Coordinates of C-alpha atoms and ligand atoms in Angstrom, one line a residue:
M192 CA 83.5 131.0 77.5
E193 CA 84.0 128.4 74.9
K194 CA 84.0 124.6 75.1
N195 CA 84.2 122.2 72.1
G196 CA 83.5 125.2 69.8
I197 CA 80.3 126.2 71.8
T198 CA 80.1 129.5 73.5
Y199 CA 78.5 129.3 76.9
I200 CA 78.1 131.4 80.1
E201 CA 79.0 130.2 83.5
T202 CA 76.7 131.1 86.3
D203 CA 76.0 130.1 89.9
L204 CA 72.4 131.4 89.7
K205 CA 69.5 129.0 89.6
G206 CA 65.7 128.9 90.2
I207 CA 63.9 132.2 90.8
Q208 CA 67.2 134.1 91.0
L209 CA 68.1 133.1 87.5
L210 CA 64.7 134.2 86.2
R211 CA 65.1 137.6 88.0
S212 CA 68.5 138.2 86.4
S213 CA 67.7 140.4 83.4
Q214 CA 71.1 139.6 81.9
L215 CA 70.6 135.8 82.0
N216 CA 66.8 135.4 82.0
K217 CA 65.5 133.5 78.9
G218 CA 61.9 133.2 80.2
T219 CA 59.9 130.6 78.3
A220 CA 62.9 129.9 76.1
F221 CA 64.7 127.9 78.8
S222 CA 64.8 124.4 77.4
D223 CA 63.5 121.3 79.4
T224 CA 67.1 120.3 80.1
E225 CA 68.0 123.8 81.4
R226 CA 64.9 123.9 83.5
K227 CA 66.0 120.6 85.2
K228 CA 69.6 121.6 85.5
F229 CA 68.9 125.1 86.9
S230 CA 66.0 124.3 89.3
L231 CA 63.4 126.0 87.1
K232 CA 60.9 123.2 86.8
G233 CA 57.4 124.5 87.6
L234 CA 58.6 128.1 87.8
L235 CA 57.7 128.7 84.2
P236 CA 54.6 127.7 82.1
P237 CA 55.1 124.4 80.3
V238 CA 55.6 125.8 76.8
V239 CA 59.1 126.0 75.5
E240 CA 59.4 128.9 73.0
T241 CA 62.0 130.3 70.6
I242 CA 63.2 133.9 70.9
E243 CA 61.2 134.5 67.7
D244 CA 58.0 133.3 69.4
Q245 CA 58.8 135.6 72.4
M246 CA 59.4 138.5 70.0
Q247 CA 56.0 138.0 68.4
R248 CA 54.3 138.2 71.8
A249 CA 56.4 141.2 72.9
Y250 CA 55.7 143.1 69.7
H251 CA 52.0 142.4 70.1
Q252 CA 52.1 143.8 73.6
Y253 CA 54.2 146.8 72.5
S254 CA 51.6 147.6 69.8
L255 CA 48.8 147.6 72.3
Q256 CA 50.5 150.5 74.2
T257 CA 48.5 153.7 73.7
D258 CA 51.2 156.3 73.3
D259 CA 55.0 156.7 72.9
L260 CA 55.6 157.2 76.6
Q261 CA 53.8 153.9 77.4
K262 CA 55.8 152.2 74.6
N263 CA 59.0 153.5 76.2
I264 CA 57.9 152.2 79.6
F265 CA 57.0 148.9 78.2
L266 CA 60.4 148.5 76.5
N267 CA 62.3 149.5 79.6
N268 CA 60.4 147.0 81.6
L269 CA 61.4 144.3 79.1
Y270 CA 65.0 145.5 79.3
N271 CA 64.7 145.1 83.1
T272 CA 63.4 141.5 82.8
N273 CA 65.1 140.0 79.7
E274 CA 67.9 141.9 78.1
T275 CA 68.5 139.5 75.3
L276 CA 64.9 139.6 74.2
F277 CA 64.8 143.4 74.5
F278 CA 67.8 143.9 72.3
R279 CA 66.6 141.3 69.8
L280 CA 63.3 143.1 69.6
I281 CA 64.6 146.6 69.1
S282 CA 67.2 145.4 66.6
E283 CA 64.4 143.8 64.6
Y284 CA 62.3 147.0 64.7
I285 CA 65.2 149.5 64.9
E286 CA 63.6 152.3 62.8
E287 CA 60.3 152.1 64.6
M288 CA 61.7 151.7 68.2
M289 CA 64.8 153.9 68.1
P290 CA 62.7 157.1 68.5
I291 CA 60.9 155.4 71.4
I292 CA 63.9 154.4 73.4
Y293 CA 66.1 157.4 72.4
T294 CA 65.3 160.8 71.1
P295 CA 62.6 162.2 71.0
T296 CA 60.6 160.0 73.4
A297 CA 63.5 159.6 75.9
G298 CA 63.1 163.3 76.8
L299 CA 59.4 162.7 77.7
A300 CA 60.3 159.5 79.6
I301 CA 62.9 161.4 81.6
Q302 CA 60.4 164.1 82.5
H303 CA 58.2 161.3 83.9
Y304 CA 61.1 159.2 85.3
S305 CA 60.3 159.8 89.0
D306 CA 56.5 159.0 88.6
E307 CA 57.2 155.9 86.5
F308 CA 60.3 154.7 88.5
R309 CA 60.2 150.9 89.0
T310 CA 63.7 149.3 88.8
P311 CA 67.0 151.1 89.4
R312 CA 69.6 150.9 86.7
G313 CA 73.1 152.3 86.7
V314 CA 74.8 154.1 89.5
Y315 CA 73.8 157.3 91.4
I316 CA 76.6 159.3 93.0
S317 CA 75.0 162.1 94.9
Y318 CA 76.8 165.1 96.4
P319 CA 76.1 164.1 100.0
D320 CA 77.9 160.8 99.2
Q321 CA 81.1 162.6 98.1
D322 CA 83.1 160.9 100.8
N323 CA 81.8 157.4 99.9
I324 CA 82.4 157.3 96.1
D325 CA 84.9 154.5 96.4
E326 CA 82.5 152.5 98.5
I327 CA 79.7 153.0 95.8
L328 CA 82.0 152.0 93.0
N329 CA 83.1 148.9 94.9
N330 CA 79.6 147.6 94.8
L331 CA 80.2 147.1 91.1
S332 CA 82.1 144.5 89.0
N333 CA 85.5 145.7 87.6
D334 CA 84.6 144.6 84.1
I335 CA 83.4 147.9 82.7
D336 CA 84.7 149.3 79.4
L337 CA 82.4 152.3 79.0
I338 CA 80.7 154.8 81.3
V339 CA 78.0 157.3 80.2
L340 CA 78.2 160.0 82.9
T341 CA 75.6 162.8 83.2
D342 CA 74.8 165.6 85.7
S343 CA 71.6 166.1 83.9
E344 CA 71.7 169.9 83.7
Q345 CA 70.8 170.1 80.1
I346 CA 68.9 167.1 78.9
L347 CA 68.0 166.9 75.2
G348 CA 66.8 170.5 74.8
I349 CA 64.5 170.2 77.9
G350 CA 66.9 171.5 80.5
D351 CA 67.6 170.5 84.1
Q352 CA 66.0 167.1 84.9
G353 CA 67.8 166.3 88.2
A354 CA 68.3 162.7 89.0
N355 CA 65.7 161.7 86.4
G356 CA 68.5 162.3 83.9
I357 CA 69.9 158.8 84.6
G358 CA 67.4 158.0 81.8
I359 CA 69.6 159.6 79.2
S360 CA 72.7 157.6 80.3
V361 CA 70.6 154.4 80.2
A362 CA 69.2 155.3 76.7
K363 CA 72.7 156.1 75.4
I364 CA 74.0 152.7 76.6
V365 CA 71.1 150.9 74.9
I366 CA 72.1 152.7 71.6
Y367 CA 75.8 151.6 72.1
T368 CA 74.6 148.0 72.1
L369 CA 71.8 148.3 69.6
C370 CA 73.9 150.1 67.0
A371 CA 77.5 148.8 67.7
G372 CA 77.0 145.6 69.6
I373 CA 78.9 146.7 72.7
D374 CA 78.3 144.1 75.4
P375 CA 75.6 145.7 77.7
K376 CA 77.1 144.2 80.9
R377 CA 80.3 146.0 80.2
M378 CA 78.8 149.5 80.2
L379 CA 77.6 151.6 83.1
P380 CA 75.2 154.5 83.2
V381 CA 76.3 157.0 86.0
M382 CA 74.3 159.9 87.4
I383 CA 76.1 162.4 89.4
D384 CA 73.4 164.0 91.4
V385 CA 74.5 167.6 92.3
G386 CA 70.9 168.7 93.0
T387 CA 68.5 170.4 90.6
N388 CA 67.2 173.9 90.0
N389 CA 64.0 172.5 88.4
P390 CA 61.2 173.8 90.7
H391 CA 58.8 171.1 89.5
L392 CA 61.1 168.4 90.6
L393 CA 62.0 170.1 93.9
R394 CA 58.2 170.3 94.7
D395 CA 57.4 166.8 93.4
P396 CA 56.7 164.4 96.4
L397 CA 57.7 161.5 94.2
Y398 CA 61.1 163.0 93.1
I399 CA 63.8 160.3 93.3
G400 CA 66.8 162.7 93.5
W401 CA 68.6 164.7 96.1
R402 CA 66.2 167.6 97.0
H403 CA 68.6 170.5 96.9
S404 CA 69.5 173.3 94.5
R405 CA 72.4 172.6 92.2
I406 CA 75.9 172.7 93.6
Q407 CA 77.9 175.2 91.6
G408 CA 81.4 176.7 91.3
E409 CA 84.4 175.3 93.2
A410 CA 82.3 172.8 95.1
Y411 CA 81.0 171.4 91.9
G412 CA 84.4 171.2 90.3
Q413 CA 85.9 169.5 93.4
F414 CA 83.0 166.9 93.4
V415 CA 83.5 166.1 89.7
N416 CA 87.2 165.8 90.4
K417 CA 86.6 163.3 93.2
V418 CA 84.2 161.3 91.0
I419 CA 86.7 161.1 88.1
K420 CA 89.6 160.2 90.5
S421 CA 87.6 157.3 91.9
I422 CA 86.4 156.1 88.5
K423 CA 90.0 156.2 87.2
Q424 CA 91.1 154.2 90.2
K425 CA 88.4 151.5 89.9
F426 CA 88.3 151.4 86.1
P427 CA 91.8 152.6 84.9
D428 CA 91.1 151.9 81.2
V429 CA 87.5 152.9 81.0
F430 CA 86.2 155.1 78.1
L431 CA 84.0 157.8 79.7
Q432 CA 81.4 159.7 77.8
W433 CA 80.1 163.0 79.2
E434 CA 76.4 163.4 78.5
D435 CA 74.1 166.4 78.7
F436 CA 76.0 168.7 81.0
G437 CA 75.3 172.4 81.0
K438 CA 77.1 174.2 78.2
K439 CA 79.9 175.8 80.2
K440 CA 80.5 172.7 82.4
A441 CA 80.4 170.4 79.3
R442 CA 83.2 172.4 77.7
C443 CA 85.2 172.9 80.9
N444 CA 85.0 169.2 81.9
L445 CA 86.1 168.1 78.4
D446 CA 88.9 170.6 78.3
Q447 CA 90.1 169.6 81.8
Y448 CA 90.0 165.8 81.4
H449 CA 90.6 165.1 77.6
D450 CA 94.3 164.5 78.1
K451 CA 94.0 162.8 81.5
I452 CA 91.4 160.0 80.7
C453 CA 90.0 158.3 77.6
T454 CA 87.0 160.6 77.2
F455 CA 84.6 162.2 74.7
N456 CA 81.6 164.5 74.9
D457 CA 78.9 163.4 72.5
D458 CA 77.0 166.7 72.7
I459 CA 80.1 168.7 71.6
Q460 CA 82.2 166.2 69.6
G461 CA 79.5 163.7 68.4
T462 CA 77.2 166.5 67.2
G463 CA 80.2 168.2 65.5
A464 CA 81.2 164.9 63.8
V465 CA 77.7 164.0 62.4
A466 CA 77.1 167.5 61.2
M467 CA 80.6 167.6 59.6
A468 CA 79.9 164.3 57.7
A469 CA 76.6 165.8 56.4
I470 CA 78.4 169.0 55.3
L471 CA 81.1 167.1 53.5
N472 CA 78.4 165.3 51.5
A473 CA 76.4 168.5 51.0
S474 CA 79.6 170.1 49.6
K475 CA 80.1 167.2 47.2
L476 CA 76.5 167.8 45.9
T477 CA 77.1 171.5 45.5
H478 CA 80.6 171.0 44.1
T479 CA 82.0 173.5 46.6
K480 CA 85.2 173.3 48.6
L481 CA 84.9 173.5 52.4
S482 CA 87.0 176.7 52.3
D483 CA 84.4 178.4 50.0
H484 CA 81.7 178.2 52.7
R485 CA 80.3 181.0 54.9
V486 CA 78.7 179.4 57.9
V487 CA 76.0 181.0 60.2
I488 CA 75.4 179.1 63.4
F489 CA 72.2 180.1 65.2
G490 CA 72.5 178.9 68.7
A491 CA 76.2 179.0 69.8
G492 CA 75.9 176.6 72.7
T493 CA 77.2 173.1 73.3
A494 CA 76.1 171.7 70.0
G495 CA 76.6 174.8 67.9
C496 CA 80.2 175.5 69.1
G497 CA 80.9 171.7 68.8
I498 CA 79.9 171.9 65.1
A499 CA 81.8 175.1 64.5
D500 CA 85.0 173.6 66.0
R501 CA 84.8 170.4 64.0
I502 CA 84.3 172.3 60.7
C503 CA 87.1 174.7 61.6
E504 CA 89.5 171.9 62.4
W505 CA 88.6 170.2 59.1
M506 CA 89.3 173.5 57.2
M507 CA 92.6 173.8 58.9
K508 CA 93.4 170.2 58.0
E509 CA 92.8 171.3 54.4
G510 CA 95.4 174.0 54.7
M511 CA 93.7 177.1 56.1
S512 CA 95.2 179.0 59.0
S513 CA 93.3 179.0 62.3
E514 CA 92.4 182.7 61.7
E515 CA 91.2 182.1 58.1
A516 CA 89.1 179.2 59.2
H517 CA 87.5 181.1 62.1
S518 CA 86.8 184.0 59.8
K519 CA 84.3 181.8 57.9
F520 CA 81.9 181.7 60.8
W521 CA 79.2 184.0 62.2
L522 CA 77.9 182.7 65.6
M523 CA 74.6 183.9 67.2
D524 CA 73.3 183.2 70.7
S525 CA 70.6 184.6 72.9
Q526 CA 72.4 187.9 73.0
G527 CA 72.7 188.2 69.2
L528 CA 75.7 188.1 67.0
V529 CA 78.9 187.1 68.8
T530 CA 81.2 190.1 68.4
D531 CA 84.5 191.1 69.9
D532 CA 83.1 193.9 72.1
R533 CA 81.1 191.5 74.3
K534 CA 82.0 191.5 77.9
N535 CA 82.6 188.1 79.6
L536 CA 82.5 186.2 76.3
D537 CA 82.8 182.4 76.9
Y538 CA 86.4 181.4 76.1
F539 CA 85.3 178.8 73.5
K540 CA 83.3 181.4 71.6
A541 CA 86.1 184.0 71.7
P542 CA 87.9 182.8 68.6
Y543 CA 84.7 183.2 66.5
A544 CA 83.9 186.8 67.7
R545 CA 83.4 189.0 64.8
P546 CA 84.9 192.6 64.7
Q547 CA 82.1 194.8 66.1
E548 CA 82.5 197.3 63.2
E549 CA 81.5 194.7 60.7
S550 CA 77.9 194.5 61.7
Q551 CA 77.4 198.0 63.1
N552 CA 75.1 199.1 60.2
W553 CA 73.3 195.8 59.7
A554 CA 70.4 196.3 62.0
K555 CA 67.4 198.5 61.3
E556 CA 67.5 201.8 63.3
G557 CA 66.9 201.3 67.0
K558 CA 67.1 197.5 66.8
T559 CA 69.8 194.9 67.5
T560 CA 71.2 192.7 64.8
C561 CA 68.9 189.8 64.1
L562 CA 69.3 186.6 62.1
L563 CA 67.7 188.1 59.0
D564 CA 70.2 191.0 59.1
V565 CA 73.1 188.5 59.4
V566 CA 71.8 186.3 56.5
C567 CA 71.2 189.3 54.3
N568 CA 74.7 190.7 54.9
V569 CA 76.8 187.5 55.2
K570 CA 75.0 185.6 52.4
P571 CA 75.9 182.3 54.0
T572 CA 76.2 179.1 52.2
I573 CA 75.4 177.1 55.4
L574 CA 72.9 177.9 58.1
I575 CA 72.7 175.7 61.1
G576 CA 70.1 175.9 63.9
T577 CA 71.0 174.7 67.4
S578 CA 69.1 177.3 69.4
T579 CA 65.9 175.5 70.4
V580 CA 64.0 178.6 69.0
N581 CA 61.0 177.2 67.2
S582 CA 60.4 178.7 63.7
A583 CA 63.5 181.0 64.0
F584 CA 64.2 180.1 60.3
D585 CA 61.1 181.8 59.0
K586 CA 60.1 182.4 55.4
E587 CA 62.0 185.7 55.1
V588 CA 65.2 184.2 56.5
I589 CA 65.1 181.2 54.2
K590 CA 64.2 183.3 51.2
A591 CA 67.1 185.7 52.0
M592 CA 69.4 182.7 52.2
A593 CA 68.2 181.2 48.9
S594 CA 68.7 184.6 47.1
G595 CA 72.4 184.5 47.9
V596 CA 73.3 180.9 46.8
E597 CA 71.9 178.4 44.4
H598 CA 71.7 175.5 46.8
P599 CA 71.6 176.8 50.4
I600 CA 72.6 174.2 53.0
I601 CA 70.2 174.5 55.9
F602 CA 70.2 172.2 59.0
P603 CA 67.6 173.0 61.7
L604 CA 69.0 170.6 64.3
S605 CA 67.1 171.6 67.5
N606 CA 65.1 168.8 69.1
P607 CA 62.3 167.9 69.7
P608 CA 60.4 169.0 66.6
I609 CA 58.5 171.7 68.6
M610 CA 61.8 173.4 69.2
A611 CA 63.1 173.0 65.6
E612 CA 64.1 176.3 63.8
A613 CA 62.0 175.2 60.8
T614 CA 60.4 172.1 59.3
P615 CA 62.1 170.6 56.3
E616 CA 58.9 170.9 54.3
N617 CA 58.8 174.7 54.7
I618 CA 62.5 175.0 53.9
L619 CA 62.1 173.1 50.7
R620 CA 58.9 175.0 49.7
W621 CA 60.4 178.4 50.4
T622 CA 63.5 177.6 48.4
D623 CA 61.6 176.1 45.5
G624 CA 63.2 172.8 46.3
N625 CA 66.7 174.1 46.0
A626 CA 67.8 173.8 49.6
I627 CA 69.9 170.9 50.9
V628 CA 68.4 169.9 54.3
A629 CA 69.2 167.8 57.3
T630 CA 67.3 167.8 60.6
G631 CA 67.7 166.9 64.2
S632 CA 64.5 164.9 64.6
P633 CA 63.2 162.4 62.1
Y634 CA 60.6 163.6 59.6
P635 CA 58.4 161.8 57.1
D636 CA 59.3 162.1 53.4
I637 CA 58.2 165.3 51.8
I638 CA 56.2 165.5 48.5
L639 CA 57.3 168.4 46.4
K640 CA 56.5 168.9 42.8
D641 CA 55.3 165.3 42.5
R642 CA 58.5 164.0 44.0
S643 CA 59.1 162.3 47.3
I644 CA 62.1 163.6 49.1
S645 CA 63.8 162.0 52.1
V646 CA 65.5 164.2 54.6
A647 CA 68.7 163.1 56.4
Q648 CA 68.5 162.9 60.2
C649 CA 71.6 164.4 61.7
N650 CA 71.5 161.9 64.5
N651 CA 74.5 161.5 66.8
A652 CA 73.8 157.8 66.9
L653 CA 75.3 157.7 63.4
V654 CA 78.7 158.3 65.1
F655 CA 79.1 157.7 68.8
P656 CA 78.3 153.9 68.9
G657 CA 80.9 153.1 66.2
L658 CA 83.4 155.4 67.7
G659 CA 82.9 153.8 71.1
L660 CA 83.3 150.3 69.7
G661 CA 86.5 151.4 67.9
I662 CA 87.9 152.9 71.1
I663 CA 87.1 149.8 73.1
C664 CA 88.6 147.5 70.4
A665 CA 91.8 149.6 70.1
Q666 CA 92.0 149.8 73.9
A667 CA 92.7 153.5 73.2
K668 CA 94.3 155.5 76.0
R669 CA 92.9 158.8 74.6
V670 CA 90.2 159.9 72.1
T671 CA 92.1 162.0 69.5
S672 CA 90.8 164.5 67.0
G673 CA 92.2 162.2 64.3
M674 CA 90.1 159.3 65.5
I675 CA 86.9 161.5 65.4
D676 CA 87.8 162.7 61.9
A677 CA 88.3 159.1 60.8
A678 CA 84.7 158.4 62.0
V679 CA 83.5 161.5 60.1
K680 CA 85.1 160.4 56.9
E681 CA 83.8 156.8 57.2
L682 CA 80.3 158.1 57.8
S683 CA 80.3 160.5 54.9
D684 CA 81.8 157.9 52.6
S685 CA 79.2 155.3 53.7
V686 CA 76.6 157.2 51.7
N687 CA 76.0 156.4 48.1
L688 CA 75.5 160.0 46.9
Q689 CA 73.6 160.5 43.6
D690 CA 74.2 163.4 41.3
D691 CA 71.1 165.2 42.7
H692 CA 71.0 167.8 45.4
H693 CA 68.1 165.9 47.1
S694 CA 70.4 162.8 47.5
L695 CA 70.3 161.7 51.2
L696 CA 73.2 163.2 53.1
L697 CA 73.6 160.5 55.8
P698 CA 72.7 156.8 56.1
K699 CA 69.3 155.8 57.3
V700 CA 68.9 154.6 60.9
S701 CA 68.2 151.1 59.5
N702 CA 71.8 150.9 58.2
L703 CA 73.3 152.0 61.5
Q704 CA 74.6 148.6 62.6
E705 CA 76.7 148.2 59.4
V706 CA 77.8 151.8 59.4
S707 CA 78.9 151.5 63.1
M708 CA 81.1 148.4 62.4
N709 CA 82.8 150.3 59.6
I710 CA 83.3 153.4 61.7
A711 CA 84.7 151.2 64.5
A712 CA 87.3 149.7 62.1
A713 CA 88.3 153.1 60.8
V714 CA 88.7 154.4 64.3
V715 CA 90.9 151.4 65.3
K716 CA 93.0 151.9 62.2
K717 CA 93.5 155.6 63.0
A718 CA 94.2 154.9 66.7
I719 CA 97.0 152.4 65.6
A720 CA 98.4 154.9 63.2
E721 CA 98.5 157.6 65.8
E722 CA 100.0 155.3 68.4
A723 CA 96.9 155.9 70.6
A724 CA 96.0 152.2 70.6
N725 CA 97.2 149.6 73.0
I726 CA 97.0 146.6 70.7
N727 CA 99.3 144.8 68.3
P728 CA 99.6 147.2 65.3
K729 CA 99.4 144.1 63.0
T730 CA 96.0 143.0 64.4
D731 CA 93.4 142.0 61.9
I732 CA 91.1 144.9 62.5
I733 CA 87.9 143.5 61.0
K734 CA 88.3 140.3 62.9
L735 CA 88.9 142.2 66.1
V736 CA 85.8 144.4 65.7
N737 CA 83.7 141.3 64.9
E738 CA 85.0 139.5 68.0
N739 CA 83.9 142.4 70.2
I740 CA 80.3 142.4 69.0
W741 CA 77.7 141.1 71.5
K742 CA 74.7 139.6 69.8
P743 CA 71.2 139.2 71.3
I744 CA 71.0 135.4 71.2
Y745 CA 70.4 132.9 73.9
V746 CA 73.6 131.0 74.7
P747 CA 73.8 127.8 76.8
Y748 CA 74.7 128.1 80.5
Q749 CA 77.0 126.0 82.6
Q750 CA 76.8 125.8 86.4
I751 CA 79.8 127.0 88.2
K752 CA 80.9 124.0 90.3
Q753 CA 80.7 124.5 94.0
F754 CA 83.6 122.8 95.7
K755 CA 83.1 121.7 99.3
A756 CA 86.0 122.4 101.5
S757 CA 87.7 119.1 102.5
K758 CA 87.6 118.2 106.1
Ligands
LIG966 P1 72.7 174.9 74.6 O1 71.8 175.5 75.6 O2 74.1 174.6 75.0 O3 72.7 175.9 73.4 C1 71.6 176.7 72.9 C2 72.2 178.0 72.4 O4 71.1 178.6 71.7 C3 72.7 178.9 73.4 O5 74.0 179.4 73.0 C4 71.7 180.0 73.5 O6 72.3 181.3 73.8 C5 71.2 180.0 72.1 N1 69.9 180.7 71.9 C6 68.9 180.6 72.8 N2 67.9 181.5 72.4 C7 68.4 182.1 71.2 C8 67.9 183.1 70.3 N3 66.7 183.6 70.5 N4 68.7 183.4 69.3 C9 69.9 182.9 69.1 N5 70.4 181.9 69.9 C10 69.7 181.6 71.0 O7 72.0 173.7 74.0 P2 72.6 172.5 73.1 O8 73.0 171.3 74.0 O9 73.6 173.1 72.3 O10 71.3 172.0 72.3 C11 70.7 172.9 71.4 C12 69.7 172.2 70.6 O11 70.4 171.3 69.6 C13 68.8 171.2 71.3 O12 67.5 171.3 70.8 C14 69.3 169.9 71.1 O13 68.3 168.9 71.2 C15 69.8 170.0 69.7 N6 70.9 169.1 69.4 C16 70.8 168.4 68.2 C17 71.7 167.4 67.9 C18 71.5 166.7 66.6 O14 70.7 167.0 65.8 N7 72.4 165.8 66.3 C19 72.8 167.1 68.8 C20 72.9 168.0 69.9 C21 71.9 168.9 70.2

C-alpha cells in the first residue's frame, strides 16, 4: 500500500506472532518506534541493526557451515525465519549461493528432506485426500499468481523422491524471486503425493510422505484432473509450472492441459529454450545456418525431446517443412537409435524415428548401433547429452565428432556432474580446443594452451524466471510457442558475442536479474502481439515489469485498525 508516497504493509500481527511470520519478520532491524507500536519491546535484543549488519552476520554463519548440504539447510532456515533477509543475502551472493539453493545441491537436500524436515512450506495434496482438495486449497489465500507443481517422480536426474520432492518446487519458487523479483507471497509450491516407488523412502521411518507405491494409469490421470480442476476453481488466472514429472507423464500432462490453463513445463520447454538460445549463438560463432545442422541427441527423454522440439520449431519458423526439420535429428535412448521399426514408440519420439534401413550396417557385427557408430555415420554438427550416462562422450566419440566438422557443438547437459556425459575440459582437450561447449552444471574456467576459457552453463534459470514474470505481467491466458521463442531470442541477443569460438554462449548467472527483466518485457510484448495478454496493448511494458518486481527491502508496517462493534 502507499501513503504520502511511502510504501507500507498493513498487518494485524504483533509481538511474538510478528517475529514468527517469516514474511514480515525484520528481527533486530525493527526500529525502536516499531518495537513500541507492535508490542516487540523486550522480545528482541536492544541493538537495532540495518539489513546490511544482519547480512554480515548471516554470511558469517553461512561460511561456518561445513558442507553444501549444511549451507542449504542454513539458508532454508533463514528463509523460514526472515524472507527479506534471505532474499537480500542470496541476491548479494547470487553466484556463490545459487548452486546451494538450486541445482546441484537442491538434489542432495531433497534426498535428505525427511531427515532434515523442520518447517513445512507449500502445500501437500496426497492421493488419500483426493476428495478434500477444495478444502486443502481453501486453507490458502486467493492471491496466488504462480504455482510450481510436482509429483516428484523424476527429480533433477536422481529419480523418484516421493514427498521429499516438495523441495524442488520450493527451490524453483526461490529462483523466480531471486532472478525475476516475483513476489514470494504470491507463489505456491505444490506437491501432489501419489506415493513413491523409492524403496529407501518406503523403508525410512522418518519419511514424511504417503507410504504407498505410486498410483499409476487411469487413477493417476483422474487424480491430476481433480487437482487441476480445483486449482482452476480457486485460482482461475494462475500460471502453473509442471516440475520434475516422469517423462511420459510430463509430456502427457502438458499436451492435455496446455490449451486449458496457463501452463508451462520447465523440464521440456525451459530446457528446450535455453539450449536453443545457446545453439543460436553457437551457430553465429560457426557462421552456420540452423538448417545446415545435423543434431544427435543422446538421451531422448523429457529434456532431450524438449530440446529437439524447440530446435525443430525454430527450423520450421525459418522455412523448413516439418518433415525436413525432423530429418535433421538422430535421437538415442536406452534402447539405442530411435528407428521406425520400434514397437510401442512414445508418440513424442515418433516424428524423429529414423528409417530402420539407414543404420542397418552402422554397427559392428553382432552389436547394436552405439553412439560412436551414429557419430561416425551421421557426422553431426551438434551433439547434446541428456542421458545421465557418465562419460558417454568418450575420447573416441569426441574425436570422431571433431573429424567431421571444424567446430563441433557439444553440450553434455546431464546433471549433477557425476552424471555428465563428459567434462568440458576433456571435450576441449580432445578437440584441440575447437569444440564449442555448454554444460548442465557449472564448471570452473579451463586453462588450455595458456588461455583461460569460460564455459556457458545451460541453466534453465536463464529462461523460466523471466518468462514467468512476463506471463504474470501480461496476465496471459496461455503460454504460447511465440512467447517462449521471444524469451529464446532475448536470451541469445543478451550475450555480447566476440568473433572467437570460445566466446561465452550464454549470460553468466551474475547477470540473471537484468536478463530476466528483459526476457519478461519481450514476453509481454509478444503476448500482446499474439492477443494472448489481458492488459491494455498500449501499456508501457518496461514500467509494468518494474512495477511487478518485489525487492528484498524492509518496508514500514501499519497496524490494521480494529473497530469495536458499537453497542
Ligand atoms: P529422462 O529420464 O526423461 O531422460 C533420460 C533419457 O536418457 C531417457 O530417454 C533414457 O532412455 C536415456 N538414456 C538412459 N540411458 C541411456 C543410454 N545408455 N544411452 C542412451 N540414452 C540413455 O530425464 P530428463 O529429465 O530428460 O533429464 C536427463 C538429464 O538432463 C538429467 O541429468 C537432468 O539433470 C539433465 N537436465 C539438464 C538440464 C539443463 O542443463 N538445463 C535441464 C533438464 C535436464
